[in-house]
Amino acid sequence: MPKKDKGVDTYLEGLAPQRKEALEQLRALVFKTVPDAEESMKYNMPTYDYAGEGLCAFASQKQYISLYMDVDSVDEHSDELSHLNVGKSCIRFTKIEKLPLDTVKQILNETVAKI
């Protein structure tokens, strides 16, 4: 059973329903893909580590949701993410339906394999 952080629960409770639902989907995807992920609040956002190394983090911003992932993996999947606003390690999206969840899962698996 995933070890959830109460601070993340509090963070999610404070969000608008659509944002809360989107981030709960991401949270569930992280735990389904990496059951041993450790959840915590860092830099005022839900953060996930695996074996003591950073796995991913996400945050509800004013205009979009940010998903922070491994720099190299985000770059390697730039074609699948090309319809989104993507920075070096940050994937920005407005609706969960626009985020290719299979690609996110693949990036999570690749990140675990590198650790």
mmCIF file of C-alpha atoms in Angstrom:
data_model
loop_
_atom_site.group_PDB
_atom_site.id
_atom_site.type_symbol
_atom_site.label_atom_id
_atom_site.label_comp_id
_atom_site.label_asym_id
_atom_site.label_seq_id
_atom_site.Cartn_x
_atom_site.Cartn_y
_atom_site.Cartn_z
ATOM 1 C CA MET A 1 0.000 0.000 0.000
ATOM 2 C CA PRO A 2 1.430 3.394 -0.958
ATOM 3 C CA LYS A 3 2.547 5.597 1.886
ATOM 4 C CA LYS A 4 0.656 8.849 1.348
ATOM 5 C CA ASP A 5 1.700 12.123 2.932
ATOM 6 C CA LYS A 6 -0.890 14.112 4.915
ATOM 7 C CA GLY A 7 0.596 17.349 3.580
ATOM 8 C CA VAL A 8 -0.237 16.237 0.039
ATOM 9 C CA ASP A 9 -3.797 15.424 1.134
ATOM 10 C CA THR A 10 -4.106 18.952 2.550
ATOM 11 C CA TYR A 11 -2.626 20.467 -0.629
ATOM 12 C CA LEU A 12 -5.104 18.608 -2.840
ATOM 13 C CA GLU A 13 -8.068 19.518 -0.622
ATOM 14 C CA GLY A 14 -7.342 23.204 -1.197
ATOM 15 C CA LEU A 15 -7.648 22.984 -4.994
ATOM 16 C CA ALA A 16 -10.564 23.629 -7.324
ATOM 17 C CA PRO A 17 -12.395 20.350 -8.151
ATOM 18 C CA GLN A 18 -11.041 19.969 -11.706
ATOM 19 C CA ARG A 19 -7.457 20.597 -10.581
ATOM 20 C CA LYS A 20 -7.848 18.305 -7.582
ATOM 21 C CA GLU A 21 -9.162 15.494 -9.799
ATOM 22 C CA ALA A 22 -6.299 15.928 -12.284
ATOM 23 C CA LEU A 23 -3.643 15.837 -9.575
ATOM 24 C CA GLU A 24 -5.280 12.888 -7.844
ATOM 25 C CA GLN A 25 -5.078 11.032 -11.184
ATOM 26 C CA LEU A 26 -1.371 11.863 -11.422
ATOM 27 C CA ARG A 27 -0.837 10.777 -7.814
ATOM 28 C CA ALA A 28 -2.569 7.458 -8.494
ATOM 29 C CA LEU A 29 -0.527 6.957 -11.686
ATOM 30 C CA VAL A 30 2.733 7.506 -9.796
ATOM 31 C CA PHE A 31 1.799 4.975 -7.108
ATOM 32 C CA LYS A 32 0.470 2.460 -9.653
ATOM 33 C CA THR A 33 3.644 2.726 -11.742
ATOM 34 C CA VAL A 34 6.100 2.952 -8.837
ATOM 35 C CA PRO A 35 4.428 1.400 -5.767
ATOM 36 C CA ASP A 36 7.517 2.059 -3.613
ATOM 37 C CA ALA A 37 7.560 5.792 -4.376
ATOM 38 C CA GLU A 38 7.851 8.017 -1.320
ATOM 39 C CA GLU A 39 5.493 10.985 -1.261
ATOM 40 C CA SER A 40 6.246 14.263 0.499
ATOM 41 C CA MET A 41 5.747 18.002 0.216
ATOM 42 C CA LYS A 42 8.837 19.861 -1.021
ATOM 43 C CA TYR A 43 8.923 23.413 -2.333
ATOM 44 C CA ASN A 44 5.167 23.610 -1.610
ATOM 45 C CA MET A 45 4.300 20.853 -4.067
ATOM 46 C CA PRO A 46 3.703 17.093 -3.966
ATOM 47 C CA THR A 47 7.012 15.385 -4.657
ATOM 48 C CA TYR A 48 7.841 11.722 -5.264
ATOM 49 C CA ASP A 49 11.164 10.020 -4.613
ATOM 50 C CA TYR A 50 12.315 6.488 -5.286
ATOM 51 C CA ALA A 51 15.293 4.955 -3.486
ATOM 52 C CA GLY A 52 16.203 8.403 -2.208
ATOM 53 C CA GLU A 53 16.278 9.960 -5.686
ATOM 54 C CA GLY A 54 13.836 12.412 -7.258
ATOM 55 C CA LEU A 55 11.157 10.791 -9.393
ATOM 56 C CA CYS A 56 8.694 13.597 -10.151
ATOM 57 C CA ALA A 57 6.698 16.463 -8.671
ATOM 58 C CA PHE A 58 3.620 18.416 -9.643
ATOM 59 C CA ALA A 59 1.920 21.680 -8.806
ATOM 60 C CA SER A 60 -1.243 23.573 -9.572
ATOM 61 C CA GLN A 61 -0.176 26.930 -10.994
ATOM 62 C CA LYS A 62 -2.398 29.896 -11.770
ATOM 63 C CA GLN A 63 -2.852 29.135 -15.487
ATOM 64 C CA TYR A 64 -1.861 25.465 -15.751
ATOM 65 C CA ILE A 65 -0.617 22.340 -13.979
ATOM 66 C CA SER A 66 3.128 21.672 -13.919
ATOM 67 C CA LEU A 67 4.573 18.175 -13.921
ATOM 68 C CA TYR A 68 8.312 18.012 -13.224
ATOM 69 C CA MET A 69 10.102 14.902 -14.471
ATOM 70 C CA ASP A 70 13.553 13.643 -15.455
ATOM 71 C CA VAL A 71 15.199 16.125 -17.852
ATOM 72 C CA ASP A 72 16.623 13.525 -20.249
ATOM 73 C CA SER A 73 13.415 11.487 -20.413
ATOM 74 C CA VAL A 74 11.289 14.565 -21.076
ATOM 75 C CA ASP A 75 13.654 15.449 -23.910
ATOM 76 C CA GLU A 76 13.553 11.892 -25.302
ATOM 77 C CA HIS A 77 9.744 12.023 -25.416
ATOM 78 C CA SER A 78 9.491 15.507 -26.889
ATOM 79 C CA ASP A 79 7.521 14.222 -29.903
ATOM 80 C CA GLU A 80 4.763 12.767 -27.722
ATOM 81 C CA LEU A 81 4.694 15.963 -25.659
ATOM 82 C CA SER A 82 4.977 18.426 -28.561
ATOM 83 C CA HIS A 83 1.341 19.583 -28.226
ATOM 84 C CA LEU A 84 2.066 20.816 -24.687
ATOM 85 C CA ASN A 85 4.158 23.637 -23.264
ATOM 86 C CA VAL A 86 7.335 21.806 -22.244
ATOM 87 C CA GLY A 87 10.407 23.214 -20.528
ATOM 88 C CA LYS A 88 13.642 21.446 -19.674
ATOM 89 C CA SER A 89 12.002 19.186 -17.076
ATOM 90 C CA CYS A 90 8.555 20.731 -16.795
ATOM 91 C CA ILE A 91 5.457 19.617 -18.674
ATOM 92 C CA ARG A 92 2.650 22.193 -18.479
ATOM 93 C CA PHE A 93 -0.948 21.338 -19.247
ATOM 94 C CA THR A 94 -4.408 22.737 -18.559
ATOM 95 C CA LYS A 95 -6.465 19.540 -18.567
ATOM 96 C CA ILE A 96 -5.498 15.995 -17.639
ATOM 97 C CA GLU A 97 -7.068 14.795 -20.906
ATOM 98 C CA LYS A 98 -4.347 16.650 -22.810
ATOM 99 C CA LEU A 99 -1.544 14.870 -20.936
ATOM 100 C CA PRO A 100 -0.428 11.586 -22.568
ATOM 101 C CA LEU A 101 -0.576 9.397 -19.446
ATOM 102 C CA ASP A 102 1.088 6.444 -21.203
ATOM 103 C CA THR A 103 4.083 8.676 -21.914
ATOM 104 C CA VAL A 104 4.157 9.855 -18.289
ATOM 105 C CA LYS A 105 4.111 6.230 -17.150
ATOM 106 C CA GLN A 106 6.944 5.410 -19.552
ATOM 107 C CA ILE A 107 9.016 8.351 -18.267
ATOM 108 C CA LEU A 108 8.430 7.188 -14.672
ATOM 109 C CA ASN A 109 9.604 3.676 -15.569
ATOM 110 C CA GLU A 110 12.664 5.040 -17.379
ATOM 111 C CA THR A 111 13.518 7.222 -14.390
ATOM 112 C CA VAL A 112 13.283 4.250 -12.001
ATOM 113 C CA ALA A 113 15.535 2.232 -14.322
ATOM 114 C CA LYS A 114 18.195 4.986 -14.140
ATOM 115 C CA ILE A 115 18.197 5.066 -10.332
#
